[in-house]
CSV table of C-alpha atoms in Angstrom, one decimal:
chain,number,residue,atom,x,y,z
A,1,GLN,CA,113.7,79.1,47.8
A,2,VAL,CA,114.4,82.2,45.1
A,3,GLN,CA,117.9,82.8,44.6
A,4,LEU,CA,120.0,84.7,42.6
A,5,GLN,CA,123.5,84.8,41.4
A,6,GLU,CA,125.6,86.9,39.2
A,7,SER,CA,128.4,85.9,37.3
A,8,GLY,CA,130.7,87.9,34.5
A,9,PRO,CA,133.9,89.6,34.2
A,10,GLY,CA,135.9,90.3,37.6
A,11,LEU,CA,138.0,92.7,35.6
A,12,VAL,CA,137.1,95.2,32.5
A,13,LYS,CA,139.3,97.6,30.4
A,14,PRO,CA,138.7,101.3,30.4
A,15,SER,CA,136.2,102.2,27.5
A,16,GLU,CA,135.1,98.4,26.8
A,17,THR,CA,132.0,97.1,27.6
A,18,LEU,CA,131.4,95.5,31.2
A,19,SER,CA,128.5,92.4,30.9
A,20,LEU,CA,126.9,90.2,33.9
A,21,THR,CA,124.3,87.8,33.8
A,22,CYS,CA,121.7,87.5,37.0
A,23,THR,CA,120.9,83.8,36.9
A,24,VAL,CA,117.4,82.7,38.9
A,25,SER,CA,117.0,80.0,40.4
A,26,GLY,CA,113.9,78.3,42.7
A,27,GLY,CA,111.9,80.4,40.9
A,28,SER,CA,110.0,82.0,38.2
A,29,MET,CA,110.7,85.4,36.7
A,30,ILE,CA,107.0,86.0,35.6
A,31,ASN,CA,105.2,89.0,37.0
A,32,TYR,CA,108.3,90.3,39.3
A,33,TYR,CA,110.9,93.5,38.3
A,34,TRP,CA,114.3,92.4,38.6
A,35,SER,CA,117.0,95.2,39.2
A,36,TRP,CA,120.8,95.9,39.2
A,37,PHE,CA,122.7,97.4,41.4
A,38,ARG,CA,126.1,98.9,42.4
A,39,GLN,CA,128.3,99.8,45.4
A,40,PRO,CA,131.9,101.7,45.1
A,41,PRO,CA,134.1,99.9,47.1
A,42,GLY,CA,133.3,101.9,50.8
A,43,LYS,CA,130.3,104.1,49.7
A,44,GLY,CA,126.6,103.7,49.0
A,45,LEU,CA,124.0,101.5,47.0
A,46,GLU,CA,123.5,103.0,43.8
A,47,TRP,CA,120.6,102.2,41.4
A,48,ILE,CA,121.2,100.9,38.0
A,49,GLY,CA,118.0,99.8,36.2
A,50,TYR,CA,115.5,97.3,36.3
A,51,ILE,CA,113.6,94.9,33.6
A,52,SER,CA,110.1,93.6,33.9
A,53,ASN,CA,108.9,90.2,32.6
A,54,GLY,CA,107.2,91.9,30.3
A,55,GLY,CA,110.8,93.6,28.5
A,56,ILE,CA,109.6,96.9,30.0
A,57,THR,CA,113.3,98.5,31.0
A,58,ASN,CA,113.8,101.5,33.4
A,59,TYR,CA,117.6,102.8,34.0
A,60,ASN,CA,119.0,105.5,36.6
A,61,PRO,CA,119.4,108.9,34.3
A,62,SER,CA,122.9,109.3,35.7
A,63,LEU,CA,123.8,106.3,33.4
A,64,THR,CA,121.2,105.6,30.8
A,65,SER,CA,123.7,106.4,28.0
A,66,ARG,CA,125.4,103.4,28.9
A,67,VAL,CA,123.7,101.0,30.1
A,68,THR,CA,121.3,98.2,29.0
A,69,VAL,CA,119.3,95.6,31.3
A,70,SER,CA,117.9,92.7,29.0
A,71,GLY,CA,116.3,89.6,30.0
A,72,ASP,CA,116.1,85.7,28.9
A,73,THR,CA,113.1,84.5,30.8
A,74,SER,CA,113.2,80.4,29.1
A,75,LYS,CA,116.6,80.5,30.9
A,76,ASN,CA,115.5,82.5,34.1
A,77,GLN,CA,118.4,85.1,33.9
A,78,TYR,CA,118.8,88.4,33.1
A,79,PHE,CA,121.3,90.9,31.7
A,80,LEU,CA,123.5,94.4,32.5
A,81,GLN,CA,125.9,95.7,29.5
A,82,LEU,CA,127.4,99.0,30.6
A,83,THR,CA,129.4,100.2,28.3
A,84,SER,CA,132.2,103.1,27.9
A,85,VAL,CA,133.6,101.9,31.2
A,86,THR,CA,136.0,103.9,33.0
A,87,ALA,CA,137.5,103.5,36.8
A,88,ALA,CA,134.3,105.2,38.6
A,89,ASP,CA,132.8,101.8,37.3
A,90,THR,CA,134.8,99.6,39.8
A,91,ALA,CA,132.5,97.9,42.3
A,92,VAL,CA,130.6,95.4,43.8
A,93,TYR,CA,127.9,94.6,41.3
A,94,TYR,CA,124.2,93.0,42.8
A,95,CYS,CA,121.3,91.5,41.2
A,96,ALA,CA,117.8,91.9,43.3
A,97,ARG,CA,114.2,91.1,42.9
A,98,LYS,CA,111.5,93.6,43.7
A,99,GLY,CA,108.8,92.0,46.4
A,100,GLN,CA,105.3,91.9,44.9
A,101,ARG,CA,104.0,92.5,48.6
A,102,THR,CA,106.6,94.6,49.8
A,103,GLY,CA,107.3,96.9,47.1
A,104,ALA,CA,111.3,96.5,48.3
A,105,PHE,CA,114.3,94.2,47.2
A,106,ASP,CA,113.3,91.3,48.9
A,107,ILE,CA,116.0,89.0,47.5
A,108,TRP,CA,119.6,89.5,46.2
A,109,GLY,CA,122.4,87.6,44.7
A,110,GLN,CA,125.9,87.8,46.6
A,111,GLY,CA,127.4,90.5,44.6
A,112,THR,CA,130.2,90.7,41.8
A,113,MET,CA,133.5,92.8,42.3
A,114,VAL,CA,134.3,94.5,38.9
A,115,SER,CA,137.4,96.2,38.8
A,116,VAL,CA,138.4,98.5,35.6
A,117,SER,CA,141.7,99.0,35.0
A,118,SER,CA,143.8,98.1,32.1
B,1,ALA,CA,116.0,112.4,42.2
B,2,ILE,CA,115.0,112.5,45.5
B,3,GLN,CA,117.8,112.7,48.0
B,4,LEU,CA,117.8,110.5,51.6
B,5,THR,CA,119.6,112.0,54.4
B,6,GLN,CA,120.5,109.8,57.0
B,7,SER,CA,121.9,110.5,60.4
B,8,PRO,CA,124.3,109.9,62.0
B,9,SER,CA,126.5,108.7,59.8
B,10,SER,CA,128.3,106.4,62.4
B,11,LEU,CA,127.1,105.4,66.0
B,12,SER,CA,128.7,103.5,68.7
B,13,ALA,CA,126.6,101.6,71.2
B,14,SER,CA,126.8,98.5,73.3
B,15,VAL,CA,124.9,94.9,73.3
B,16,GLY,CA,121.2,96.3,74.7
B,17,ASP,CA,121.3,99.8,74.0
B,18,ARG,CA,117.9,101.1,72.0
B,19,VAL,CA,119.2,103.0,68.8
B,20,THR,CA,117.4,105.2,66.6
B,21,ILE,CA,118.4,106.1,63.0
B,22,THR,CA,116.8,108.5,60.8
B,23,CYS,CA,116.6,109.0,57.0
B,24,ARG,CA,114.9,112.3,55.9
B,25,ALA,CA,113.5,112.9,52.3
B,26,SER,CA,113.9,115.6,49.9
B,27,GLN,CA,110.6,115.3,49.3
B,28,GLY,CA,107.5,114.0,50.3
B,29,ILE,CA,107.2,109.7,49.9
B,30,SER,CA,104.4,108.8,51.7
B,31,SER,CA,105.6,105.5,53.2
B,32,ALA,CA,107.4,103.9,50.2
B,33,LEU,CA,110.1,103.7,52.5
B,34,ALA,CA,112.9,100.4,52.9
B,35,TRP,CA,115.5,99.9,55.3
B,36,TYR,CA,118.4,97.4,54.8
B,37,GLN,CA,120.8,95.7,57.3
B,38,GLN,CA,124.5,95.2,55.2
B,39,LYS,CA,127.4,94.0,56.8
B,40,PRO,CA,131.1,93.7,55.0
B,41,GLY,CA,131.2,91.6,52.1
B,42,LYS,CA,127.2,91.3,52.1
B,43,ALA,CA,124.4,92.0,50.2
B,44,PRO,CA,121.6,94.1,51.5
B,45,LYS,CA,119.1,92.7,53.5
B,46,LEU,CA,115.9,94.2,53.9
B,47,LEU,CA,114.7,95.0,57.2
B,48,ILE,CA,111.7,96.7,56.9
B,49,TYR,CA,109.2,98.2,54.1
B,50,GLY,CA,106.7,100.5,54.0
B,51,ALA,CA,108.0,102.5,56.4
B,52,SER,CA,106.8,100.2,59.5
B,53,SER,CA,105.9,97.1,58.1
B,54,LEU,CA,108.6,94.1,59.5
B,55,GLN,CA,109.7,92.1,56.6
B,56,SER,CA,109.6,88.4,57.2
B,57,GLY,CA,111.8,86.3,59.4
B,58,VAL,CA,113.5,90.0,61.0
B,59,PRO,CA,113.6,89.7,64.6
B,60,SER,CA,110.5,92.1,66.3
B,61,ARG,CA,113.1,94.4,67.8
B,62,PHE,CA,113.8,96.1,64.9
B,63,SER,CA,111.1,98.7,64.3
B,64,GLY,CA,110.1,101.5,61.7
B,65,SER,CA,108.1,104.6,61.7
B,66,GLY,CA,107.9,107.6,59.8
B,67,SER,CA,105.9,109.5,56.6
B,68,GLY,CA,106.2,112.0,53.9
B,69,THR,CA,110.0,113.0,54.6
B,70,ASP,CA,110.8,112.1,58.3
B,71,PHE,CA,111.4,108.3,58.7
B,72,THR,CA,113.5,106.0,61.8
B,73,LEU,CA,114.6,102.7,62.5
B,74,THR,CA,114.9,101.5,65.9
B,75,ILE,CA,116.4,98.5,67.2
B,76,SER,CA,114.8,98.1,70.5
B,77,SER,CA,117.5,95.8,72.5
B,78,LEU,CA,121.2,95.6,70.4
B,79,GLN,CA,122.4,92.2,69.9
B,80,PRO,CA,126.2,91.2,68.8
B,81,GLU,CA,124.7,89.9,65.2
B,82,ASP,CA,123.2,93.5,64.7
B,83,PHE,CA,126.7,95.8,64.5
B,84,ALA,CA,126.6,96.9,60.8
B,85,THR,CA,125.6,99.6,58.5
B,86,TYR,CA,121.8,100.0,57.8
B,87,SER,CA,120.4,102.4,55.2
B,88,CYS,CA,117.3,103.7,54.0
B,89,GLN,CA,115.9,103.3,50.4
B,90,HIS,CA,112.6,105.1,48.9
B,91,PHE,CA,110.9,103.5,46.2
B,92,ASN,CA,108.1,106.5,45.9
B,93,ASN,CA,109.2,106.5,42.0
B,94,TYR,CA,112.3,106.1,39.8
B,95,PRO,CA,115.6,106.4,40.4
B,96,ILE,CA,115.2,104.8,43.4
B,97,THR,CA,117.6,106.6,45.6
B,98,PHE,CA,119.3,105.0,48.9
B,99,GLY,CA,120.3,106.8,51.6
B,100,GLN,CA,124.6,107.2,52.8
B,101,GLY,CA,124.1,104.4,55.5
B,102,THR,CA,124.7,104.7,59.3
B,103,ARG,CA,127.6,102.5,60.5
B,104,LEU,CA,126.8,101.1,63.9
B,105,GLU,CA,129.6,99.8,65.8
B,106,ILE,CA,130.2,98.5,69.3
B,107,LYS,CA,130.9,100.9,71.7
């Protein structure tokens, strides 16, 4: 059974770079699309971007100037970098897999809270 | 980007009630819509994909319908574990977007 686990610092200073890792266990990253999402406290979900197993990436236009998603299939991990963070980037960050059959996001990590504060 | 508008924003209901939540897209998205359930402090859980297909393991009291711009999620008989927030999400193109969520509370 495939499981996802986010990891990374829970506190980032303003203007610095937020870096998170999603570790995929119980299955391969091949032939799937892997996304990052975030959810500010009390608000709705926002898609950040994805990477395919072929290394193709796509980002939300609202974040594209600051975001990079990369991956290492040999380690079954993929990564999020968000530069020049502000308090508005404070959120729970989730990684999720897009299902081949469903086209929707069928497996999610538990989420990790990242606060931006000095 | 395609905007999704859910209604109502919140809803109070009792165990056993039939509940319907709607999601309207700002442009046609065929059947490229999913519904998720989210409980406090937890990740979203996929309920419905392709507007009307039930995700494996999801109880049959959940159903979805619609195509184009108007979609509904129906829970036929509310159970205590169903009180949560429900969100629609389109996957017609990128950027993927979500509705603002509907909070389902116990009456």
